PDB file of C-alpha atoms in Angstrom:
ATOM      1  CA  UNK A   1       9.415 -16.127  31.074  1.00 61.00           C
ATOM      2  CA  UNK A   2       8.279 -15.996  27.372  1.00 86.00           C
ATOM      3  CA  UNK A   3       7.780 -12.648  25.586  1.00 94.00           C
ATOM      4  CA  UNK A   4       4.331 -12.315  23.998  1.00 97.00           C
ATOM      5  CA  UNK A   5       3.407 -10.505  20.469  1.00 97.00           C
ATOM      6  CA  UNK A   6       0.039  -9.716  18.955  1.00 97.00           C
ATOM      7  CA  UNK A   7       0.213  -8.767  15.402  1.00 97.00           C
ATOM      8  CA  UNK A   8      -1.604  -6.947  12.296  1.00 95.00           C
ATOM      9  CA  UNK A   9      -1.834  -8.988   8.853  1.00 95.00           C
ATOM     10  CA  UNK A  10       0.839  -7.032   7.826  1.00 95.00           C
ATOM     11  CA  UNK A  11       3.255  -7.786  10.209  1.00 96.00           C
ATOM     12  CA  UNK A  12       2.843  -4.383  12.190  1.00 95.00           C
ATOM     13  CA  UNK A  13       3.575  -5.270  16.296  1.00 95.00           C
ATOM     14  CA  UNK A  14       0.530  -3.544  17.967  1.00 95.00           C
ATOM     15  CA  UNK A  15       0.979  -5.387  21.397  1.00 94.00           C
ATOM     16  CA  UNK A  16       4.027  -7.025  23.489  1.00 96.00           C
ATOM     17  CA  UNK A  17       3.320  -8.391  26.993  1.00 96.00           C
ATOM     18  CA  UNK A  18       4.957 -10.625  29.441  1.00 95.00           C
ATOM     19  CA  UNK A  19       3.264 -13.890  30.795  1.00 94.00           C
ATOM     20  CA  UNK A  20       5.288 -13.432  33.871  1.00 91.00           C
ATOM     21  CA  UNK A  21       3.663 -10.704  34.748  1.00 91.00           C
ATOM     22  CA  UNK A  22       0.537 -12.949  35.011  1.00 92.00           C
ATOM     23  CA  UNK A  23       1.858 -15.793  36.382  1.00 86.00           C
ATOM     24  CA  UNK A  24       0.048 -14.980  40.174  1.00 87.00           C
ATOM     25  CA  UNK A  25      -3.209 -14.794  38.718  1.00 91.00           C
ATOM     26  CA  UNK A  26      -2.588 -17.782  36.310  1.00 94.00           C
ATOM     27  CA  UNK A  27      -4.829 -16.535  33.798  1.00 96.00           C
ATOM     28  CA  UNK A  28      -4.565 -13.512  30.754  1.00 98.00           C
ATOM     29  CA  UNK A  29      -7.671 -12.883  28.733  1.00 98.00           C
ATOM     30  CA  UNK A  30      -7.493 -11.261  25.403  1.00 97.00           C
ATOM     31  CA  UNK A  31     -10.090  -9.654  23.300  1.00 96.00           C
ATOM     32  CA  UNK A  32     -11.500  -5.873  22.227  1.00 93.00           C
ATOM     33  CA  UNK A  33     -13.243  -5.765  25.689  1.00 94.00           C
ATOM     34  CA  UNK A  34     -11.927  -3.344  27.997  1.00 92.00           C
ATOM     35  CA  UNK A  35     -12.025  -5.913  30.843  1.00 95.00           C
ATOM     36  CA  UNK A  36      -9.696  -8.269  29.017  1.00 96.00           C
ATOM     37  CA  UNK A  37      -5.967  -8.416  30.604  1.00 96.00           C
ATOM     38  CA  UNK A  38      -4.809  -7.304  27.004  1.00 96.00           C
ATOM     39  CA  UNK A  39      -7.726  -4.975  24.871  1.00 94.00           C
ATOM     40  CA  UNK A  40      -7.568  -4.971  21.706  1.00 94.00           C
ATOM     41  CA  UNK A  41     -10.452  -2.450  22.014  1.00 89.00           C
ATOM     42  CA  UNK A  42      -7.991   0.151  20.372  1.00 84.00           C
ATOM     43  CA  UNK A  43      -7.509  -2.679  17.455  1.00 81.00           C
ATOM     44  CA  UNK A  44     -10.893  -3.235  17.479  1.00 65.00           C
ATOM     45  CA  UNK A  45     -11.821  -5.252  14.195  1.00 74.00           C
ATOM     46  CA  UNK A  46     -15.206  -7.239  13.765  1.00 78.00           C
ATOM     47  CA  UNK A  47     -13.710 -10.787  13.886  1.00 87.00           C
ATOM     48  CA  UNK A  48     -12.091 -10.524  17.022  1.00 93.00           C
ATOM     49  CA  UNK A  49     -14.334 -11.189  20.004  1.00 94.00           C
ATOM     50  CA  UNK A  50     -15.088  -9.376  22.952  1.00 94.00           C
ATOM     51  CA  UNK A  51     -12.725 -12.141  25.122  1.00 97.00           C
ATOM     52  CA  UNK A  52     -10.987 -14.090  22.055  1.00 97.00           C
ATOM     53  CA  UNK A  53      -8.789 -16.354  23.764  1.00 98.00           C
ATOM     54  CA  UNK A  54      -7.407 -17.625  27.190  1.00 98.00           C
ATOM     55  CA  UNK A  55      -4.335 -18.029  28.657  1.00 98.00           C
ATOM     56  CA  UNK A  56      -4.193 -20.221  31.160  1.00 97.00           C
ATOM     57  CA  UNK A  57      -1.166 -21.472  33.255  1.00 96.00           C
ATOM     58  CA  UNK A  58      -1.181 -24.941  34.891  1.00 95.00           C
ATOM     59  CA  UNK A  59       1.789 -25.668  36.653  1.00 93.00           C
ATOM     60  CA  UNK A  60       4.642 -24.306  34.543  1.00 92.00           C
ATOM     61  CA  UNK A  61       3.088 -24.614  31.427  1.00 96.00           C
ATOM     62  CA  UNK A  62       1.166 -21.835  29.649  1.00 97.00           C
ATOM     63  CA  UNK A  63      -2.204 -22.799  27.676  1.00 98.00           C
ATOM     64  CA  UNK A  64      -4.158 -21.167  24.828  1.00 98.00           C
ATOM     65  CA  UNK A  65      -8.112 -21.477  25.054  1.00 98.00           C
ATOM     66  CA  UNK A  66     -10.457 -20.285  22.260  1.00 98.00           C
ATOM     67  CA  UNK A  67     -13.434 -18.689  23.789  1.00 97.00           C
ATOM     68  CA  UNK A  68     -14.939 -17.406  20.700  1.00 96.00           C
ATOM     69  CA  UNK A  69     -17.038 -18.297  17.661  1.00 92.00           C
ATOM     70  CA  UNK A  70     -14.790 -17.107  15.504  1.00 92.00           C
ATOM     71  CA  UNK A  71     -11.781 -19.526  16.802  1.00 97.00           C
ATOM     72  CA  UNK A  72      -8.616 -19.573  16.784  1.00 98.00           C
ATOM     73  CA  UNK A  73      -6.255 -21.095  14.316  1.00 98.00           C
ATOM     74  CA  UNK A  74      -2.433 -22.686  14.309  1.00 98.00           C
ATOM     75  CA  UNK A  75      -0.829 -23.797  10.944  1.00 98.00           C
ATOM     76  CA  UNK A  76      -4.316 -23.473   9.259  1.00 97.00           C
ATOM     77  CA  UNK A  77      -6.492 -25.861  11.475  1.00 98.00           C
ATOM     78  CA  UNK A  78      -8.950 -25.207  13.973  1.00 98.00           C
ATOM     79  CA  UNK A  79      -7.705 -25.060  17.767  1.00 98.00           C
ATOM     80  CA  UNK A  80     -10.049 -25.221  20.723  1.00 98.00           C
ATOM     81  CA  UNK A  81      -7.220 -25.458  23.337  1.00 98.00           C
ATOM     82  CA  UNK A  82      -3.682 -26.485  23.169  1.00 98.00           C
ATOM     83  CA  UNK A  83      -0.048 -26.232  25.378  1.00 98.00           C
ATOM     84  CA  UNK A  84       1.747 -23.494  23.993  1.00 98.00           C
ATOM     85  CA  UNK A  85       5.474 -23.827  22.992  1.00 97.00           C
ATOM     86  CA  UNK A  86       8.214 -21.683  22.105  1.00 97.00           C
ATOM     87  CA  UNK A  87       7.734 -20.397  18.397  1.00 97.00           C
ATOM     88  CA  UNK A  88       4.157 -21.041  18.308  1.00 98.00           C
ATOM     89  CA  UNK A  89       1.647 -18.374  16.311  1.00 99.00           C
ATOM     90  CA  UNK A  90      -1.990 -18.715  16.132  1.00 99.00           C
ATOM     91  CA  UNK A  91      -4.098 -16.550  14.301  1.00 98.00           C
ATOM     92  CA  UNK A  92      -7.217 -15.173  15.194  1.00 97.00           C
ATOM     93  CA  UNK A  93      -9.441 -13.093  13.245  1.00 94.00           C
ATOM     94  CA  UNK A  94      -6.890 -10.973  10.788  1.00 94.00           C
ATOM     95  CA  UNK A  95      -4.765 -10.702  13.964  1.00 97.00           C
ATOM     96  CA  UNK A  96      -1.813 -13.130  14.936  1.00 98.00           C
ATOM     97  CA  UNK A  97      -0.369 -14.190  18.433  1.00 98.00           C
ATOM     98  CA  UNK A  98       2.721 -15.176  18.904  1.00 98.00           C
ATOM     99  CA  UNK A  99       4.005 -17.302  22.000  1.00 98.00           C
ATOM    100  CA  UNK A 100       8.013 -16.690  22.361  1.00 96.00           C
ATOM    101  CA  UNK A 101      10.783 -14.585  21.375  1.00 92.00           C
ATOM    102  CA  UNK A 102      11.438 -16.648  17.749  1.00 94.00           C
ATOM    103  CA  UNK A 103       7.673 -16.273  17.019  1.00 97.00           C
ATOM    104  CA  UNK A 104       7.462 -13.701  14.508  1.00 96.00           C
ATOM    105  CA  UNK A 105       6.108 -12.890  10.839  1.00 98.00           C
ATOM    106  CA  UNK A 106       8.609 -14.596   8.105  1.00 98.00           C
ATOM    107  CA  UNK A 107      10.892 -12.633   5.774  1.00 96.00           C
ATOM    108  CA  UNK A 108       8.502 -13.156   3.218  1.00 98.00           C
ATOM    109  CA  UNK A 109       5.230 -10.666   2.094  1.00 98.00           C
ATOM    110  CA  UNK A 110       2.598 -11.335  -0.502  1.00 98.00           C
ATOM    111  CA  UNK A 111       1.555  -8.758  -2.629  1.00 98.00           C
ATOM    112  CA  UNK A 112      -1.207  -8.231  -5.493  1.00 97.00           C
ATOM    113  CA  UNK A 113      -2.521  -5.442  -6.850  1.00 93.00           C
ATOM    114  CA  UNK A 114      -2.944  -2.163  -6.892  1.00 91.00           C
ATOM    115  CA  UNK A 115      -1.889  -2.070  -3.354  1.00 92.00           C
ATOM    116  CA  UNK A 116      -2.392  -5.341  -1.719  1.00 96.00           C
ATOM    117  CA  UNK A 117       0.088  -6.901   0.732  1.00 97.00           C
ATOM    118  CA  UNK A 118       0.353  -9.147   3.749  1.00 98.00           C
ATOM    119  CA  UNK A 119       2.589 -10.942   5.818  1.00 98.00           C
ATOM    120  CA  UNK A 120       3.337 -14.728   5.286  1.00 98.00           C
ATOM    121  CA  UNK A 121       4.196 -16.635   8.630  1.00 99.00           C
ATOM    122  CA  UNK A 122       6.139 -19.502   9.846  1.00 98.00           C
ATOM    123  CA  UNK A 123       4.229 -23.042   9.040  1.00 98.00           C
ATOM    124  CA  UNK A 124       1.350 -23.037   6.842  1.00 99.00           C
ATOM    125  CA  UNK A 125      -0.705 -20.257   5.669  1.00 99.00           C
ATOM    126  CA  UNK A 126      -4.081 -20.452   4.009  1.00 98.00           C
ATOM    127  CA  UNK A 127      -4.659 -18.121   1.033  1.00 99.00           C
ATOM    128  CA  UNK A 128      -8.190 -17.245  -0.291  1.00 98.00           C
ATOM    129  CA  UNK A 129     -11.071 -15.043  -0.498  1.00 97.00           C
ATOM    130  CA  UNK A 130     -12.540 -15.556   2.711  1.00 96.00           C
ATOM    131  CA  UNK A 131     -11.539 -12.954   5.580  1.00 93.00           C
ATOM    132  CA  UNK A 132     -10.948 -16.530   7.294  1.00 95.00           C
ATOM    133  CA  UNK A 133      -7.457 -16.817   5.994  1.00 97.00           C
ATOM    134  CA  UNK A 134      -3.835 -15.941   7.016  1.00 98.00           C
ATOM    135  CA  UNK A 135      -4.246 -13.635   3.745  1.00 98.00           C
ATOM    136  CA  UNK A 136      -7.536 -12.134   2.142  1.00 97.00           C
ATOM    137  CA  UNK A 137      -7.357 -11.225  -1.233  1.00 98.00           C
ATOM    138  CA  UNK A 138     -11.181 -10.152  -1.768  1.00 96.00           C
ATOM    139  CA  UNK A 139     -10.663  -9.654  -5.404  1.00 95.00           C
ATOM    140  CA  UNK A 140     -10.809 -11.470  -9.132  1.00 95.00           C
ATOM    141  CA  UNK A 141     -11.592 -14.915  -9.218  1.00 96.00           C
ATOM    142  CA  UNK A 142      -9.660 -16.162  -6.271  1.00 98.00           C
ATOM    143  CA  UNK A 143     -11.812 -18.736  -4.374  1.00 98.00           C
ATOM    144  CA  UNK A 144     -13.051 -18.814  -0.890  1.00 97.00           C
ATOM    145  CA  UNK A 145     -10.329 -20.726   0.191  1.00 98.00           C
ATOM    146  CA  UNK A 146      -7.687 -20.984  -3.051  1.00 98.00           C
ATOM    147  CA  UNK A 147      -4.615 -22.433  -1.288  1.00 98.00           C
ATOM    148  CA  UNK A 148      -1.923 -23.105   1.448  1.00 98.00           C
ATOM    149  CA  UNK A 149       1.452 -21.611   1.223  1.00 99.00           C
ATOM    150  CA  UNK A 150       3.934 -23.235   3.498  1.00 99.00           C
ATOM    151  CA  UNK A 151       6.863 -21.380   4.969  1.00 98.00           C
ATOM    152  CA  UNK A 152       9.884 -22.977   6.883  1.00 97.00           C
ATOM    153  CA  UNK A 153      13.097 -20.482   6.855  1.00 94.00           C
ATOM    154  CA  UNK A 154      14.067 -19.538   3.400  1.00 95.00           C
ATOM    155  CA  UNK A 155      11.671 -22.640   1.973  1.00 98.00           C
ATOM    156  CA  UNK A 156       8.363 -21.632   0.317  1.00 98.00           C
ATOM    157  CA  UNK A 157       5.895 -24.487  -1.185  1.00 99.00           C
ATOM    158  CA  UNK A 158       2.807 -23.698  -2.533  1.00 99.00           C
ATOM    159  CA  UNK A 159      -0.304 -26.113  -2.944  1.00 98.00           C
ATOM    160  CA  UNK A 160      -3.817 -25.522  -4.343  1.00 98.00           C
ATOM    161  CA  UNK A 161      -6.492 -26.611  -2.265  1.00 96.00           C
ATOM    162  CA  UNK A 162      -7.554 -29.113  -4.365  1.00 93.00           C
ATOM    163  CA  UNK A 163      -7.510 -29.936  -8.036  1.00 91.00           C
ATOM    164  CA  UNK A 164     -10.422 -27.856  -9.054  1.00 94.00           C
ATOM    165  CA  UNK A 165      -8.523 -24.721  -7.853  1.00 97.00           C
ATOM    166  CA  UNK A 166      -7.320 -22.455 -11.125  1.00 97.00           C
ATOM    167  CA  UNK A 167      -3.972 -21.019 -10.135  1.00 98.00           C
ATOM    168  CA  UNK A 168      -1.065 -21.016 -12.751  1.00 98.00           C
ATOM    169  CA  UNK A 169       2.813 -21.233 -12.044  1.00 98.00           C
ATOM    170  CA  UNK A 170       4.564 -19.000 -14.648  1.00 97.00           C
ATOM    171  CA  UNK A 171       2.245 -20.039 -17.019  1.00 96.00           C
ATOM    172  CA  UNK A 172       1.780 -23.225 -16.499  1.00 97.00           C
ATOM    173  CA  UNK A 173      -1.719 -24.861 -14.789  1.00 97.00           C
ATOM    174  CA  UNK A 174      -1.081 -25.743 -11.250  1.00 97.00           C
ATOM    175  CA  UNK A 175      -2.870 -29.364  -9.664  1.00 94.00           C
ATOM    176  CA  UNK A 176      -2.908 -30.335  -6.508  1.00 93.00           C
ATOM    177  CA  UNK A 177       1.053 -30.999  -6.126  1.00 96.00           C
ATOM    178  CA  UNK A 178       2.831 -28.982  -3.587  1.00 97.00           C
ATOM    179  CA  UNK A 179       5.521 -27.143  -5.705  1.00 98.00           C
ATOM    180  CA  UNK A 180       8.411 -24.711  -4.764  1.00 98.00           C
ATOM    181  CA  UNK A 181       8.309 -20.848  -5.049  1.00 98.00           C
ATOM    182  CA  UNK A 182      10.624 -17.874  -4.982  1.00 97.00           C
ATOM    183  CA  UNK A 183      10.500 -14.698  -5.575  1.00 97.00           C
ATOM    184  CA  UNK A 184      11.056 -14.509  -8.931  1.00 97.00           C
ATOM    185  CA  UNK A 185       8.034 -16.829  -9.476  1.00 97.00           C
ATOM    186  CA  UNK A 186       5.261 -15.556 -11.571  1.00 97.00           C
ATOM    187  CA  UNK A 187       2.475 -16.822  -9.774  1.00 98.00           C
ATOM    188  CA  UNK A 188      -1.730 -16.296 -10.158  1.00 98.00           C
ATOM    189  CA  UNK A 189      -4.682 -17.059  -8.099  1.00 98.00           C
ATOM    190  CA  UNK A 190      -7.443 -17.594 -10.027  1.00 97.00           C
ATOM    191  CA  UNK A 191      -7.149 -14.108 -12.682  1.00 97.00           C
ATOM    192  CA  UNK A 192      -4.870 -12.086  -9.824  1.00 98.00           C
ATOM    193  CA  UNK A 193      -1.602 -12.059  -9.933  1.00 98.00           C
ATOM    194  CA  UNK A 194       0.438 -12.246  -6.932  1.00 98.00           C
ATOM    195  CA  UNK A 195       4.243 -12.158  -5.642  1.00 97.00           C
ATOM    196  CA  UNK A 196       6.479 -12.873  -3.211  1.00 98.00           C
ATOM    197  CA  UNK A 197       8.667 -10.288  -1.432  1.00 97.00           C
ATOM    198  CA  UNK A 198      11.578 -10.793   0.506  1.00 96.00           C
ATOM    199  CA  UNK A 199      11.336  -7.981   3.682  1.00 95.00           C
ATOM    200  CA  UNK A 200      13.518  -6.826   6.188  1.00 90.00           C
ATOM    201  CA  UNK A 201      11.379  -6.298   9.575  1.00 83.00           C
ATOM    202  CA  UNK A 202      11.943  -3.616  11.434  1.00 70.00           C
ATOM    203  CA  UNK A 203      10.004  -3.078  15.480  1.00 56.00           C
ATOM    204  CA  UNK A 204       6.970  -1.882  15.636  1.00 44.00           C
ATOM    205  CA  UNK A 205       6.105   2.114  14.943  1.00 42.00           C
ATOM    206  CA  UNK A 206       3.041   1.674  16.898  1.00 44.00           C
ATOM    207  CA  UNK A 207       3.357  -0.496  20.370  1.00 43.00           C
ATOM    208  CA  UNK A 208       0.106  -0.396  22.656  1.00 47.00           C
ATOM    209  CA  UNK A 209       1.614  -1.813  25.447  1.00 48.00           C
ATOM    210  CA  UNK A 210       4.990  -3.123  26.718  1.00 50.00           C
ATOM    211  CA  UNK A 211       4.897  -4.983  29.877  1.00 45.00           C
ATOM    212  CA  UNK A 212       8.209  -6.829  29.537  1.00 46.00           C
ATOM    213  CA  UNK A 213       9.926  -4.605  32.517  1.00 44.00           C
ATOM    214  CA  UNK A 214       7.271  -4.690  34.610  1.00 45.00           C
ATOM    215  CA  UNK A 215       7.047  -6.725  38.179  1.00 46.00           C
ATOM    216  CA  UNK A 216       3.406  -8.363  38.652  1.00 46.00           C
ATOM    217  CA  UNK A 217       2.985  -6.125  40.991  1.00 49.00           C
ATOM    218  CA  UNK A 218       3.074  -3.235  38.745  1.00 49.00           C
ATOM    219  CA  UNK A 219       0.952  -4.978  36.066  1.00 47.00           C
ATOM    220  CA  UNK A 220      -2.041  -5.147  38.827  1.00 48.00           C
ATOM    221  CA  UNK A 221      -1.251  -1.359  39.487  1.00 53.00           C
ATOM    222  CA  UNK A 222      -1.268  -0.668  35.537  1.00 47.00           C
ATOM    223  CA  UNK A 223      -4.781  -2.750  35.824  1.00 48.00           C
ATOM    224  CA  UNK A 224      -6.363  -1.099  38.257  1.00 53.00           C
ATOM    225  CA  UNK A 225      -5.632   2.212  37.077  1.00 50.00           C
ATOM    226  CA  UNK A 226      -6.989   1.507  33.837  1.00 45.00           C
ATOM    227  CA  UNK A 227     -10.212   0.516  35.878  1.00 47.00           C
ATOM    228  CA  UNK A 228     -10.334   3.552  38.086  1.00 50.00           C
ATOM    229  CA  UNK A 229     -13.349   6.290  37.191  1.00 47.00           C
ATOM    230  CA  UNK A 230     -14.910   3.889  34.830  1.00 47.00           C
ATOM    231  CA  UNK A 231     -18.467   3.995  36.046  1.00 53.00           C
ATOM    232  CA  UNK A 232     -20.489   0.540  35.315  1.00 60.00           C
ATOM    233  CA  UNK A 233     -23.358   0.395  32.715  1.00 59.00           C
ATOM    234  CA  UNK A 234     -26.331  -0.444  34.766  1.00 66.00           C
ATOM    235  CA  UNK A 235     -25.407   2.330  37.298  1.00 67.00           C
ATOM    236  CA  UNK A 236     -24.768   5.089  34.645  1.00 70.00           C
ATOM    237  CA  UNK A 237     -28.150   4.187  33.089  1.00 72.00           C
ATOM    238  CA  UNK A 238     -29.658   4.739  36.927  1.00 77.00           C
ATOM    239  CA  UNK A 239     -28.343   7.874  37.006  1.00 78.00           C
ATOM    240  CA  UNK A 240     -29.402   9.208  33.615  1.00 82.00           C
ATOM    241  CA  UNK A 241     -33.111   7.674  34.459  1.00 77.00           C
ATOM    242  CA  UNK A 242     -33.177   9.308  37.926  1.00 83.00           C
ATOM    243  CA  UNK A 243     -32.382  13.268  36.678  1.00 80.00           C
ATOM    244  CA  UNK A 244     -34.513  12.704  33.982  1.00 82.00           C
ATOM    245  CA  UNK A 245     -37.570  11.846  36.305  1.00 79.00           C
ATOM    246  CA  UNK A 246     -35.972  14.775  38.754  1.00 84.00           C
ATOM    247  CA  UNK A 247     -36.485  16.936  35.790  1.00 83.00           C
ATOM    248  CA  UNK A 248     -40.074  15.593  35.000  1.00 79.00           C
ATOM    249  CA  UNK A 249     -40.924  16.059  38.512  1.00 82.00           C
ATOM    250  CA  UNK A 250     -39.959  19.792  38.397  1.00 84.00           C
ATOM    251  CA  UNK A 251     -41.640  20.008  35.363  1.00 83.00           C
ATOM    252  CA  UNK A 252     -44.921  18.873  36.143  1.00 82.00           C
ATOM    253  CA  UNK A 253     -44.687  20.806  39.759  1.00 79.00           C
ATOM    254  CA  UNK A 254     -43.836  24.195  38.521  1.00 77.00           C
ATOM    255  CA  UNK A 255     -47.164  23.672  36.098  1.00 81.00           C
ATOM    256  CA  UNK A 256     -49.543  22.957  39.328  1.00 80.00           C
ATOM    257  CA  UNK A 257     -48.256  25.930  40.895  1.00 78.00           C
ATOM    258  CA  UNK A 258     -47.882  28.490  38.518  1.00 67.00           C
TER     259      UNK A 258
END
């Protein structure tokens, strides 16, 4: 009965949920569509698709299917569709998912300046300028995609992307060698400095949804609410068409007859 999480770059819980809930239908879509199981629409950012990603159960084991263009990514590499398994986090756009009570953001934050910070996650993270990375730093000289920082409980090993990458290591120029960080290491990416934090997380302010005590039949109720009084597209555009041409009609007959 795993406990779902989607979260911000930050490490900020915007959405819990409950696959057991789902387990009748078999099937959870997620994107910033209202018609996905879980909208993100409130989250809405421009890399996240209108239906992101899939989950699909067959037999007793839940799987995760990209159905963007965007993608979706685990430990830095490019999933199309995998088995999911306790602990595992996939990123998607500058949001994360995270399959399992122990999946979570580390104890561990970058931070640059003036006001720059974002959470570092279990496994391997990709660093970089590109908004396609587990953390964006848009800024300096930092490449499109500068580096991978690997976290595995209190460990933290840092490797430049390849040797052409200019990051130095409290002074000292950096190759291609994975080497070990803390967080008293004085560490730059390209011309931007950058630290490591140690952080104590605490739940999320802001929640969207919690579906963890809630029966499946209640999460169909909770569904179909959300769907009651929305009128379709097509048919609202009919409508608007048809009292304008009432109102042409009225128009053009109180012209002949006046």
């Amino acid at each position: 009965m795993p406990i779902c999480h989607i979260y911000d770059s930050s490490g900020t819980q915007l959405v819990r949920f409950n696959t057991e809930a789902y387990a009748q239908g078999g099937r959870i879509s997620i994107g910033r569509s209202s018609s996905c199981s879980i909208s993100l629409k409130g989250f809405a950012q421009p890399y996240v698709s209108r239906e992101h990603f899939v989950l699909d159960k067959r037999g007793s084991v839940w799987h995760i299917l990209d159905r963007s263009h965007i993608g979706i990514v685990k430990d830095a590499v490019r999933v199309k569709s995998a088995p999911l398994e306790e602990g595992d986090i996939y990123r998607f756009g500058q949001l994360f998912f995270c399959y399992g009570a122990t999946a979570r953001p580390s104890d561990y934050d970058l931070c640059w300046e003036p006001d720059g910070r974002a959470a570092l996650w279990p496994g391997v993270n990709s660093l970089g300028a590109s908004t396609d990375n587990y953390v964006s730093i848009r800024q300096g000289e930092v490449s499109r995609f500068h580096a991978l920082l690997k976290v595995k409980g209190e460990s933290l090993v840092f490797e430049n992307s390849n040797r052409n990458i200019v990051s130095f290591l409290d002074g000292k120029r950096l190759d291609a060698t994975p080497i070990a960080l803390n967080t008293r290491s004085n560490l730059v990416l390209g011309d931007v400095p950058v630290r490591l934090q140690k952080v104590s997380r605490h739940a999320a302010d802001s929640v969207e949804m919690s579906q963890e005590d809630l029966s499946p039949d209640e999460v169909l109720a909770l569904q179909a609410k959300k769907r009651k009084g929305k009128i379709p597209f097509a048919l609202l555009c009919l409508l608007i068409f048809s009292f304008g041409f009432l109102a042409f009609l009225m128009i053009m007959l109180y012209i002949l007859f006046l």
